[in-house]
Amino acid sequence: MAVVKIGQVKKTLSKAMEYICNPDKTRERELVSTNLRTNSKDPDEYAKLFIDEQKDADRGKAGTSAKVKAHHIIQSFDPNDNITPEQAHELGVKLIEQISGNLQHYVIATHVDRDHIHNHIMLSPINIETKKHVQVPRTYLNKLRAISDELCRENGLKVIREKKVKSYGKTRPDLYAQLKGESVKESIRMRVDQTAGMVDSFDQFRRSIRLTGVSVKVRGKYLTFEDAETGMRFRDAKLGQAYDEMNIMVKIGESSVTGISFNRSMIARQDSKNVSIWVPGTRRKKQLTVPRERLVIDGQTIRAWLPNGSQQILSDRQGRFQERIPVQALYEYFTPPSLDIDKLIRDSFPQIYTANPAQRKRLMAQAIKVEEVNQVVREINAVREYLLEGGMSSKQAVTTLGAKIRERQTDLQALIVASCEEGLTPEQVENLDKQIRGSEKEISDLARQVKALTGREQRLTQQDEQRRQGKHRSR
């Protein structure tokens, strides 16, 4: 049998269509089909037809159109099943036509790039005949799975079982895949981008990305991503600056953000949509209300990521309006987030993929030696640029570099927001991706300079302390 999962596309439908219709995954779109009235296999046209259909259904109605642009159904087959891509595609078509009664438009794409064949199905939320939105009950997934199971039984297919793979090694095919630029990390990045464009909050993001085979855990200042297929885990810093908590919230909200954090004990009141917190330093006389979709919960610590340029409302103890302030003014009350230099340094040591412990140990030792040499070079360059030529103290140089990092982080957020726009051409997407990678590298390089200068200062302090102790003993 097959495993069936479902999610919703609420933003960036064109990106979702482009992902499922990827020529590299679908044999140059040979395994893509639709019941839309078009002979094209252009994902942008599919997205436009879905959106046009929804606009027709919403015409004349008050308010904004429905958030769900498409239902995203994934049907995965057991790798051991004797099934061809064509048969899998046919089963996917039968599944979607039965569940929809052939009264909704769909696009189905069969992916053959992984060890298990799987279908991606985009289902329009509009009934073709009534031109109205189709309500999806809670039992919908169970019905999908029942139909899929019956179709699979008719074709003699087995139950798919989740594989358990040790996280320290990679197979030879995995290594070849990485050499081709199709690494597990790149796959996770792609799934993060895909999922972030479909959701409205971090909680939704965590739930939805599990449907793609990736789990996300909040571990203090880090996010940890785990690929279910390989069992491999990566901290966000290993994926790049665009994949940390802050920038995932940028992708979700499609706007640059300012972050504040608070303890659960500061919550004054809460409901299903908002959380009101006591403003620090006001003796619980002022409250700030934050939408739940802007929160990331990390144990007793909660972080709120608020859109830059937004106005925040402060109220009194009874919830009555007191004043409206720009989001940056919240730092008069809340401590601004500190720069985590080690986190900003991307890929200080490479991930060593080998099942041989002795070889791994030897390669890691070599990597550490190379990094030690590079750190000395960075220190020399930083001292020359800021201390000798710039006439700064080490503390002034670190402060200057910190300001530069924050500026580059703002630039990176702007690039990420631009990459979330609809209707980008492949050339525009590639150019933005290139700029994002360049911005990430610049932030990492600046962070390494900070680490070099602070390391030098700590070393000089220790040497001075040792000299003082030596003089004291000689007396």
Coordinates of C-alpha atoms in Angstrom, one line a residue:
M1 CA 0.0 0.0 0.0
A2 CA 1.0 3.7 0.0
V3 CA 1.4 6.3 2.7
V4 CA -0.9 9.4 2.0
K5 CA -0.4 12.8 3.6
I6 CA -2.1 16.2 3.0
G7 CA -1.3 19.8 3.5
Q8 CA -2.5 23.2 2.2
V9 CA -0.8 25.7 0.0
K10 CA -1.7 29.2 1.3
K11 CA 1.0 31.3 -0.3
T12 CA 3.4 31.1 -3.3
L13 CA 1.3 28.6 -5.3
S14 CA 3.5 29.1 -8.3
K15 CA 6.5 27.9 -6.3
A16 CA 4.6 24.9 -5.2
M17 CA 3.6 24.0 -8.8
E18 CA 7.2 24.6 -9.9
Y19 CA 8.5 22.2 -7.3
I20 CA 6.1 19.3 -8.1
C21 CA 6.6 19.8 -11.8
N22 CA 10.4 19.8 -11.6
P23 CA 11.7 18.2 -14.8
D24 CA 14.6 16.5 -13.0
K25 CA 12.1 14.6 -10.8
T26 CA 9.4 13.9 -13.4
R27 CA 11.4 12.7 -16.4
E28 CA 11.2 16.1 -18.1
R29 CA 7.5 16.5 -17.1
E30 CA 6.6 13.3 -18.8
L31 CA 5.0 12.2 -15.5
V32 CA 2.9 15.3 -15.1
S33 CA -0.8 15.5 -16.0
T34 CA -3.9 17.6 -15.3
N35 CA -7.6 17.9 -16.0
L36 CA -7.3 21.6 -16.4
R37 CA -8.3 22.9 -19.9
T38 CA -4.8 23.3 -21.2
N39 CA -2.3 21.3 -23.2
S40 CA 0.6 23.1 -21.5
K41 CA 2.8 21.6 -18.9
D42 CA 3.9 25.0 -17.6
P43 CA 3.6 25.1 -13.8
D44 CA 3.1 28.9 -13.9
E45 CA 0.1 28.4 -16.1
Y46 CA -1.3 25.8 -13.8
A47 CA -1.0 28.2 -10.9
K48 CA -2.6 31.0 -12.8
L49 CA -5.6 28.8 -13.8
F50 CA -6.1 27.7 -10.1
I51 CA -5.9 31.4 -9.0
D52 CA -8.3 32.6 -11.8
E53 CA -10.8 29.9 -10.8
Q54 CA -10.7 31.0 -7.2
K55 CA -11.1 34.7 -8.1
D56 CA -14.2 33.7 -10.1
A57 CA -15.6 31.9 -7.1
D58 CA -14.8 34.8 -4.8
R59 CA -16.1 37.5 -7.1
G60 CA -18.9 39.6 -5.5
K61 CA -18.0 38.4 -2.0
A62 CA -17.0 40.7 0.8
G63 CA -13.6 40.5 2.3
T64 CA -10.5 38.7 1.0
S65 CA -10.4 35.5 -0.9
A66 CA -9.9 32.2 1.0
K67 CA -6.4 31.4 2.2
V68 CA -6.2 27.9 0.8
K69 CA -5.0 28.1 -2.8
A70 CA -4.6 24.3 -3.2
H71 CA -4.6 21.1 -1.3
H72 CA -1.3 19.3 -1.5
I73 CA -1.6 15.6 -1.4
I74 CA 1.4 13.2 -1.3
Q75 CA 1.1 9.5 -2.0
S76 CA 4.3 7.5 -1.4
F77 CA 4.8 3.9 -2.5
D78 CA 7.0 1.2 -0.8
P79 CA 10.4 1.0 -2.5
N80 CA 10.1 -2.8 -2.5
D81 CA 6.9 -2.7 -4.5
N82 CA 7.1 -3.8 -8.1
I83 CA 5.5 -0.7 -9.5
T84 CA 6.5 1.5 -12.4
P85 CA 6.3 5.3 -12.5
E86 CA 3.5 5.0 -15.0
Q87 CA 1.5 2.7 -12.8
A88 CA 2.1 5.0 -9.7
H89 CA 0.9 8.0 -11.8
E90 CA -2.2 6.1 -12.9
L91 CA -3.1 5.2 -9.3
G92 CA -2.6 8.8 -8.3
V93 CA -5.1 9.9 -11.0
K94 CA -7.6 7.3 -9.8
L95 CA -7.2 8.4 -6.2
I96 CA -7.8 12.1 -6.9
E97 CA -10.7 11.5 -9.3
Q98 CA -12.4 9.3 -6.8
I99 CA -12.0 11.6 -3.8
S100 CA -13.1 14.6 -5.8
G101 CA -15.8 12.9 -7.8
N102 CA -14.0 14.5 -10.8
L103 CA -15.5 17.8 -9.8
Q104 CA -12.3 19.6 -8.9
H105 CA -9.3 20.5 -11.0
Y106 CA -6.0 18.9 -10.2
V107 CA -2.3 18.6 -11.2
I108 CA -0.5 15.4 -10.5
A109 CA 3.3 14.9 -10.8
T110 CA 5.1 11.6 -10.1
H111 CA 8.6 11.9 -8.7
V112 CA 11.2 9.3 -9.4
D113 CA 14.3 11.0 -8.0
R114 CA 14.3 9.2 -4.7
D115 CA 14.3 5.5 -3.7
H116 CA 10.6 5.4 -3.4
I117 CA 8.2 6.6 -6.2
H118 CA 5.7 9.2 -4.9
N119 CA 2.9 11.4 -6.3
H120 CA 2.5 15.1 -5.6
I121 CA -1.1 16.2 -6.3
M122 CA -2.3 19.8 -6.2
L123 CA -6.1 19.9 -5.9
S124 CA -8.1 23.0 -6.5
P125 CA -10.4 24.0 -3.6
I126 CA -13.2 25.0 -6.1
N127 CA -16.1 22.8 -7.3
I128 CA -16.1 22.9 -11.1
E129 CA -19.9 22.8 -11.4
T130 CA -21.0 25.0 -8.4
K131 CA -18.0 27.4 -8.6
K132 CA -18.0 27.3 -4.8
H133 CA -15.3 26.4 -2.3
V134 CA -15.3 22.7 -1.3
Q135 CA -15.3 22.2 2.5
V136 CA -12.7 19.7 3.7
P137 CA -13.9 17.8 6.8
R138 CA -11.6 16.3 9.4
T139 CA -12.3 12.9 8.1
Y140 CA -10.9 13.8 4.6
L141 CA -7.5 12.3 5.2
N142 CA -9.0 9.0 6.5
K143 CA -11.1 8.9 3.3
L144 CA -8.1 9.6 1.1
R145 CA -6.1 6.8 2.8
A146 CA -9.0 4.3 2.5
I147 CA -9.4 4.9 -1.2
S148 CA -5.6 4.7 -1.7
D149 CA -5.4 1.5 0.3
E150 CA -8.2 -0.1 -1.7
L151 CA -6.5 0.9 -5.0
C152 CA -3.2 -0.5 -3.8
R153 CA -4.7 -3.8 -2.6
E154 CA -6.3 -4.2 -6.1
N155 CA -2.8 -3.9 -7.6
G156 CA -1.0 -6.2 -5.0
L157 CA 1.0 -3.4 -3.3
K158 CA 2.5 -3.7 0.2
V159 CA 2.5 -1.4 3.3
I160 CA 5.3 1.1 3.3
R161 CA 7.5 1.0 6.4
E162 CA 9.6 3.9 7.7
K163 CA 13.3 3.1 7.5
K164 CA 15.7 3.5 10.4
V165 CA 19.1 4.6 9.2
K166 CA 22.1 5.4 11.4
S167 CA 22.9 9.1 11.2
Y168 CA 26.7 8.8 11.1
G169 CA 27.2 7.2 7.7
K170 CA 26.2 7.6 4.1
T171 CA 25.9 5.0 1.4
R172 CA 27.9 5.2 -1.8
P173 CA 24.9 6.4 -3.8
D174 CA 24.4 9.1 -1.2
L175 CA 28.0 10.3 -1.7
Y176 CA 27.6 10.3 -5.5
A177 CA 24.4 12.3 -5.0
Q178 CA 26.2 14.9 -2.9
L179 CA 28.9 15.2 -5.5
K180 CA 26.2 16.1 -8.0
G181 CA 24.9 18.9 -5.6
E182 CA 21.9 16.9 -4.5
S183 CA 22.9 16.5 -0.9
V184 CA 20.6 15.9 2.0
K185 CA 21.2 19.5 3.2
E186 CA 20.1 20.9 -0.2
S187 CA 17.0 18.7 -0.1
I188 CA 16.1 20.0 3.4
R189 CA 16.6 23.6 2.2
M190 CA 14.3 23.0 -0.7
R191 CA 11.6 21.5 1.6
V192 CA 11.9 24.4 4.0
D193 CA 11.4 26.9 1.3
Q194 CA 8.5 24.9 -0.1
T195 CA 6.8 24.6 3.3
A196 CA 7.4 28.1 4.5
G197 CA 5.5 29.4 1.5
M198 CA 2.4 27.4 2.5
V199 CA 1.9 28.3 6.2
D200 CA 1.1 31.3 8.4
S201 CA 2.9 30.4 11.6
F202 CA 5.9 28.5 13.0
D203 CA 3.7 25.8 14.5
Q204 CA 2.0 25.2 11.2
F205 CA 5.5 25.1 9.6
R206 CA 6.7 22.4 12.0
R207 CA 3.6 20.3 11.4
S208 CA 3.5 20.7 7.6
I209 CA 7.2 20.1 7.0
R210 CA 6.9 16.7 8.7
L211 CA 4.7 15.7 5.8
T212 CA 7.8 16.2 3.5
G213 CA 9.9 13.9 5.7
V214 CA 11.7 16.6 7.8
S215 CA 11.3 17.2 11.5
V216 CA 12.2 20.5 13.2
K217 CA 13.2 20.9 16.9
V218 CA 13.8 24.2 18.7
R219 CA 16.9 23.8 20.8
G220 CA 17.6 27.1 22.5
K221 CA 19.2 29.4 20.0
Y222 CA 19.3 26.7 17.3
L223 CA 16.9 24.8 15.1
T224 CA 17.7 21.2 14.4
F225 CA 16.4 19.6 11.2
E226 CA 16.3 15.8 10.8
D227 CA 15.7 14.0 7.5
A228 CA 13.4 11.0 8.1
E229 CA 14.8 9.0 5.2
T230 CA 18.5 9.1 6.1
G231 CA 18.2 9.9 9.8
M232 CA 20.8 12.8 9.3
R233 CA 20.5 15.9 11.5
F234 CA 21.7 19.4 10.8
R235 CA 21.7 22.5 12.8
D236 CA 20.3 25.6 11.1
A237 CA 23.8 27.1 10.9
K238 CA 24.9 24.2 8.7
L239 CA 22.1 25.0 6.2
G240 CA 22.9 28.7 6.1
Q241 CA 21.8 32.0 7.6
A242 CA 18.6 32.0 5.5
Y243 CA 17.5 28.9 7.4
D244 CA 17.7 30.1 11.0
E245 CA 14.6 30.8 13.1
M246 CA 14.5 34.5 12.3
N247 CA 14.8 34.1 8.5
I248 CA 12.3 31.2 8.5
M249 CA 9.8 33.7 10.1
V250 CA 10.8 36.1 7.3
K251 CA 9.9 33.5 4.7
I252 CA 6.6 32.7 6.5
G253 CA 5.4 36.3 6.9
E254 CA 7.1 37.5 3.7
S255 CA 8.4 40.6 5.5
S256 CA 11.6 41.5 7.4
V257 CA 11.2 41.1 11.2
T258 CA 12.4 42.4 14.6
G259 CA 12.7 39.9 17.4
I260 CA 11.9 40.2 21.1
S261 CA 11.9 37.4 23.7
F262 CA 10.1 36.9 27.0
N263 CA 9.4 34.3 29.7
R264 CA 6.1 32.5 30.1
S265 CA 5.7 34.2 33.4
M266 CA 5.2 37.5 31.6
I267 CA 2.0 36.4 29.9
A268 CA -0.9 38.5 31.2
R269 CA -3.7 36.8 29.2
Q270 CA -4.1 34.8 26.1
D271 CA -6.6 33.3 23.7
S272 CA -6.6 31.2 20.5
K273 CA -5.4 34.1 18.4
N274 CA -3.3 36.5 20.6
V275 CA -1.0 36.6 23.6
S276 CA -0.8 39.7 25.8
I277 CA 2.4 40.1 27.8
W278 CA 3.5 42.5 30.5
V279 CA 5.9 45.1 29.2
P280 CA 9.2 45.0 31.3
G281 CA 10.0 48.0 33.4
T282 CA 6.4 49.2 33.6
R283 CA 5.5 47.5 36.9
R284 CA 2.8 45.5 35.0
K285 CA 1.0 48.7 34.0
K286 CA 1.4 48.2 30.3
Q287 CA 0.7 45.2 28.0
L288 CA 1.8 44.3 24.5
T289 CA -0.5 42.0 22.5
V290 CA 1.2 39.7 19.9
P291 CA -0.5 37.4 17.4
R292 CA 0.2 33.8 18.1
E293 CA 1.3 33.2 14.5
R294 CA 4.3 35.4 15.3
L295 CA 5.5 33.3 18.2
V296 CA 8.1 30.6 18.5
I297 CA 7.9 28.7 21.8
D298 CA 11.2 27.3 23.3
G299 CA 10.3 25.8 26.7
Q300 CA 9.7 28.7 29.1
T301 CA 11.2 31.2 26.6
I302 CA 9.0 32.6 23.9
R303 CA 10.2 34.7 21.0
A304 CA 8.0 37.0 19.0
W305 CA 9.0 38.0 15.4
L306 CA 7.2 41.2 14.5
P307 CA 7.2 42.9 11.0
N308 CA 9.6 45.7 10.6
G309 CA 7.8 49.0 10.0
S310 CA 4.7 47.8 11.9
Q311 CA 3.1 49.8 14.7
Q312 CA 2.7 48.0 18.1
I313 CA -0.2 48.8 20.5
L314 CA 0.5 49.2 24.2
S315 CA -2.5 48.9 26.5
D316 CA -3.1 49.3 30.3
R317 CA -3.9 46.6 32.8
Q318 CA -7.6 46.5 31.7
G319 CA -6.6 46.2 28.0
R320 CA -7.5 49.8 27.1
F321 CA -5.4 51.6 24.5
Q322 CA -2.5 53.7 25.8
E323 CA -0.1 54.3 22.9
R324 CA 1.1 53.2 19.5
I325 CA 4.9 52.8 19.0
P326 CA 7.1 51.6 16.1
V327 CA 8.3 48.0 16.5
Q328 CA 11.9 49.1 16.9
A329 CA 10.9 51.2 20.0
L330 CA 10.2 48.0 21.8
Y331 CA 13.9 47.8 22.6
E332 CA 13.3 50.5 25.1
Y333 CA 11.7 47.8 27.2
F334 CA 13.0 44.5 25.8
T335 CA 16.6 43.5 25.5
P336 CA 17.7 43.4 21.8
P337 CA 18.9 40.0 20.6
S338 CA 22.6 39.5 21.0
L339 CA 24.8 38.4 18.2
D340 CA 25.7 34.7 18.4
I341 CA 29.0 34.7 16.6
D342 CA 29.6 31.0 16.7
K343 CA 26.1 30.4 15.2
L344 CA 26.8 33.0 12.4
I345 CA 29.9 31.2 11.4
R346 CA 28.7 28.8 8.8
D347 CA 30.3 25.4 8.2
S348 CA 33.5 26.1 10.3
F349 CA 34.1 22.4 10.0
P350 CA 32.8 20.3 7.1
Q351 CA 30.4 17.4 7.6
I352 CA 32.4 14.3 7.2
Y353 CA 30.4 11.5 5.4
T354 CA 32.0 8.2 6.0
A355 CA 31.1 5.0 7.8
N356 CA 34.7 4.3 8.7
P357 CA 35.4 5.8 12.2
A358 CA 39.2 5.9 11.8
Q359 CA 38.9 7.7 8.4
R360 CA 36.4 10.2 9.9
K361 CA 38.7 10.9 12.8
R362 CA 41.6 11.5 10.5
L363 CA 39.7 13.8 8.1
M364 CA 38.2 15.8 11.0
A365 CA 41.7 16.3 12.5
Q366 CA 42.9 17.6 9.1
A367 CA 39.9 19.9 8.9
I368 CA 40.7 21.3 12.4
K369 CA 44.3 22.0 11.4
V370 CA 43.1 23.9 8.3
E371 CA 40.7 25.9 10.3
E372 CA 43.4 26.8 12.9
V373 CA 45.6 28.2 10.1
N374 CA 42.7 30.1 8.5
Q375 CA 41.9 31.6 11.9
V376 CA 45.5 32.9 12.3
V377 CA 45.2 34.5 8.8
R378 CA 41.8 36.2 9.7
E379 CA 43.3 37.5 12.9
I380 CA 46.3 39.1 11.1
N381 CA 44.0 40.6 8.5
A382 CA 41.5 42.0 11.1
V383 CA 44.3 43.5 13.2
R384 CA 45.8 45.2 10.1
E385 CA 42.5 46.6 8.9
Y386 CA 40.9 47.8 12.1
L387 CA 43.6 48.2 14.7
L388 CA 46.7 49.3 12.7
E389 CA 45.1 51.1 9.7
G390 CA 41.8 52.0 11.4
G391 CA 43.3 53.1 14.7
M392 CA 40.6 51.3 16.7
S393 CA 40.9 49.4 19.9
S394 CA 39.8 45.7 19.8
K395 CA 36.5 46.6 21.5
Q396 CA 35.8 49.3 19.0
A397 CA 36.6 47.0 16.1
V398 CA 34.2 44.3 17.5
T399 CA 31.5 46.9 17.9
T400 CA 32.0 48.1 14.3
L401 CA 31.9 44.6 13.0
G402 CA 28.8 43.8 15.0
A403 CA 27.0 46.8 13.4
K404 CA 28.1 45.6 10.0
I405 CA 26.7 42.1 10.7
R406 CA 23.3 43.6 11.7
E407 CA 23.2 45.7 8.5
R408 CA 24.0 42.6 6.4
Q409 CA 21.3 40.6 8.3
T410 CA 18.8 43.3 7.3
D411 CA 20.0 43.1 3.7
L412 CA 19.6 39.3 3.8
Q413 CA 16.0 39.6 5.1
A414 CA 15.2 42.0 2.2
L415 CA 16.6 39.4 -0.3
I416 CA 14.6 36.6 1.3
V417 CA 11.4 38.7 1.1
A418 CA 12.1 39.4 -2.5
S419 CA 12.5 35.7 -3.2
C420 CA 9.0 35.0 -1.8
E421 CA 7.3 37.1 -4.5
E422 CA 5.0 35.5 -7.0
G423 CA 5.7 35.4 -10.7
L424 CA 9.5 35.4 -10.6
T425 CA 11.3 34.1 -13.7
P426 CA 13.9 31.3 -13.3
E427 CA 16.6 33.8 -14.0
Q428 CA 15.3 36.1 -11.2
V429 CA 15.1 33.2 -8.8
E430 CA 18.7 32.1 -9.6
N431 CA 20.0 35.7 -9.2
L432 CA 18.3 36.1 -5.9
D433 CA 19.6 32.7 -4.6
K434 CA 23.1 33.8 -5.7
Q435 CA 22.7 37.1 -3.8
I436 CA 21.4 35.3 -0.7
R437 CA 24.4 32.9 -0.7
G438 CA 26.7 35.9 -1.1
S439 CA 25.0 37.7 1.8
E440 CA 25.3 34.6 4.0
K441 CA 29.0 34.3 3.2
E442 CA 29.6 37.9 4.0
I443 CA 27.9 37.6 7.4
S444 CA 29.9 34.5 8.1
D445 CA 33.2 36.2 7.1
L446 CA 32.4 39.2 9.4
A447 CA 31.5 36.8 12.3
R448 CA 34.9 35.0 11.8
Q449 CA 36.7 38.4 12.0
V450 CA 34.9 39.1 15.3
K451 CA 35.9 35.7 16.6
A452 CA 39.5 36.3 15.6
L453 CA 39.7 39.6 17.4
T454 CA 37.9 38.4 20.5
G455 CA 40.2 35.4 20.6
R456 CA 43.3 37.6 20.3
E457 CA 42.0 39.8 23.1
Q458 CA 41.4 36.8 25.4
R459 CA 44.8 35.5 24.6
L460 CA 46.5 38.8 25.4
T461 CA 44.5 39.1 28.7
Q462 CA 45.6 35.6 29.7
Q463 CA 49.3 36.4 28.9
D464 CA 49.1 39.6 30.9
E465 CA 47.6 37.7 33.9
Q466 CA 50.3 35.1 33.6
R467 CA 53.0 37.8 33.6
R468 CA 51.5 39.4 36.7
Q469 CA 51.3 36.1 38.5
G470 CA 55.0 35.4 37.6
K471 CA 56.1 38.8 39.0
H472 CA 54.2 38.2 42.2
R473 CA 55.9 34.8 42.7
S474 CA 59.4 36.2 42.0
R475 CA 58.9 38.7 44.9

